[in-house]
Each structure stands twice: as structure tokens, then as C-alpha cells.
GROMACS .gro file of C-alpha atoms in nm:
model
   53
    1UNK     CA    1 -10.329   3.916  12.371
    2UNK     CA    2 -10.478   4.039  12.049
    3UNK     CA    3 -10.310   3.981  11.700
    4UNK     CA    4 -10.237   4.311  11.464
    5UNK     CA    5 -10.140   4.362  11.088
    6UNK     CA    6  -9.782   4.428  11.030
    7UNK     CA    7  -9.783   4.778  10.978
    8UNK     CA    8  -9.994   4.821  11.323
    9UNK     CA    9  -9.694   4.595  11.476
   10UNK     CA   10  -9.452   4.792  11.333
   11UNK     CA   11  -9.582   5.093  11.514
   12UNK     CA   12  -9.623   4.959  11.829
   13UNK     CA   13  -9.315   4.803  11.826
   14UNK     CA   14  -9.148   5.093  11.789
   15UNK     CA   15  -9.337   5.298  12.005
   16UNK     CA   16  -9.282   5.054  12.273
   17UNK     CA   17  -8.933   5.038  12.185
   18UNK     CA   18  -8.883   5.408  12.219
   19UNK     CA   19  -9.014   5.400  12.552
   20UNK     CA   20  -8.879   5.155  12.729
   21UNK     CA   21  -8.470   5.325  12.602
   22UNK     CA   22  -8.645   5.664  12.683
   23UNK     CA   23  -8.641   5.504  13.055
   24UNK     CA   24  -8.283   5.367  12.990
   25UNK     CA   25  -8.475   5.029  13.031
   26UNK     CA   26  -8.327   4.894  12.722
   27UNK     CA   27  -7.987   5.019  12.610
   28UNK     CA   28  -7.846   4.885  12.251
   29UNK     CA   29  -7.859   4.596  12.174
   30UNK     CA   30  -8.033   4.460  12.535
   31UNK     CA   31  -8.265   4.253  12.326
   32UNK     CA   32  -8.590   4.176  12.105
   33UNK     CA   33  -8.951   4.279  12.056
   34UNK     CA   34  -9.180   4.120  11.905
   35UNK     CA   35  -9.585   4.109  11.809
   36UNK     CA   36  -9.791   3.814  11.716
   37UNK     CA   37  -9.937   3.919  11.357
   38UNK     CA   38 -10.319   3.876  11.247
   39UNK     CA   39 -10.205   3.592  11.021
   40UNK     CA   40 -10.026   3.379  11.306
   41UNK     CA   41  -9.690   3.465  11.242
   42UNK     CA   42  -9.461   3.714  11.414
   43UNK     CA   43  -9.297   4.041  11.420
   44UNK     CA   44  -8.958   4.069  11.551
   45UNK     CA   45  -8.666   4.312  11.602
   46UNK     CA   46  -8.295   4.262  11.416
   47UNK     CA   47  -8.045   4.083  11.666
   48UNK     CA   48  -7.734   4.274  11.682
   49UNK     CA   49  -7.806   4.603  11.615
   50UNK     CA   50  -7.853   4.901  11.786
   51UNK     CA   51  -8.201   5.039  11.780
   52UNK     CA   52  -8.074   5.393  11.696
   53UNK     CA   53  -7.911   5.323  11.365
   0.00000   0.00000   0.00000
């Protein structure tokens, strides 16, 4: 897996994101996404939420 800068991560994670509920694959709050960032650290998704708001 390759590491990305945040803003790339942000992107993709919400690409992905809007993909997977586009394919009812991932309804509310079903979970989290994440990336691993350039820097080592990570990228994740708000618990609790829905993605739509």
C-alpha cells in the first residue's frame, strides 16, 4: 500500500466513500475509512455520524 498527503487522502476517502453507499454497501453510520498518510500517521472518518451530513 502506498502512503498519500492528507489532502490526496481526503479525496480518496471520499471518493471511496461515495461509492461504496452509492452500492448501498455502507449505509450511515456502518463504519470507518481510513488512509495511511505520507508522514506515518493516519486519516480517518468521524465515528457516529452519518456520512451525508
Amino acid at each position: 500500500m502506498t502512503a498519500i498527503s492528507f489532502p490526496k487522502a481526503q479525496d480518496a476517502i471520499v471518493a471511496v466513500g461515495r461509492w461504496l453507499d452509492g452500492k448501498g454497501w455502507a449505509p450511515a453510520t456502518s463504519g470507518n475509512y481510513s488512509a495511511r498518510l505520507d508522514d506515518g500517521s493516519f486519516a480517518v472518518t468521524v465515528s457516529g455520524r452519518t456520512r451525508d451530513a
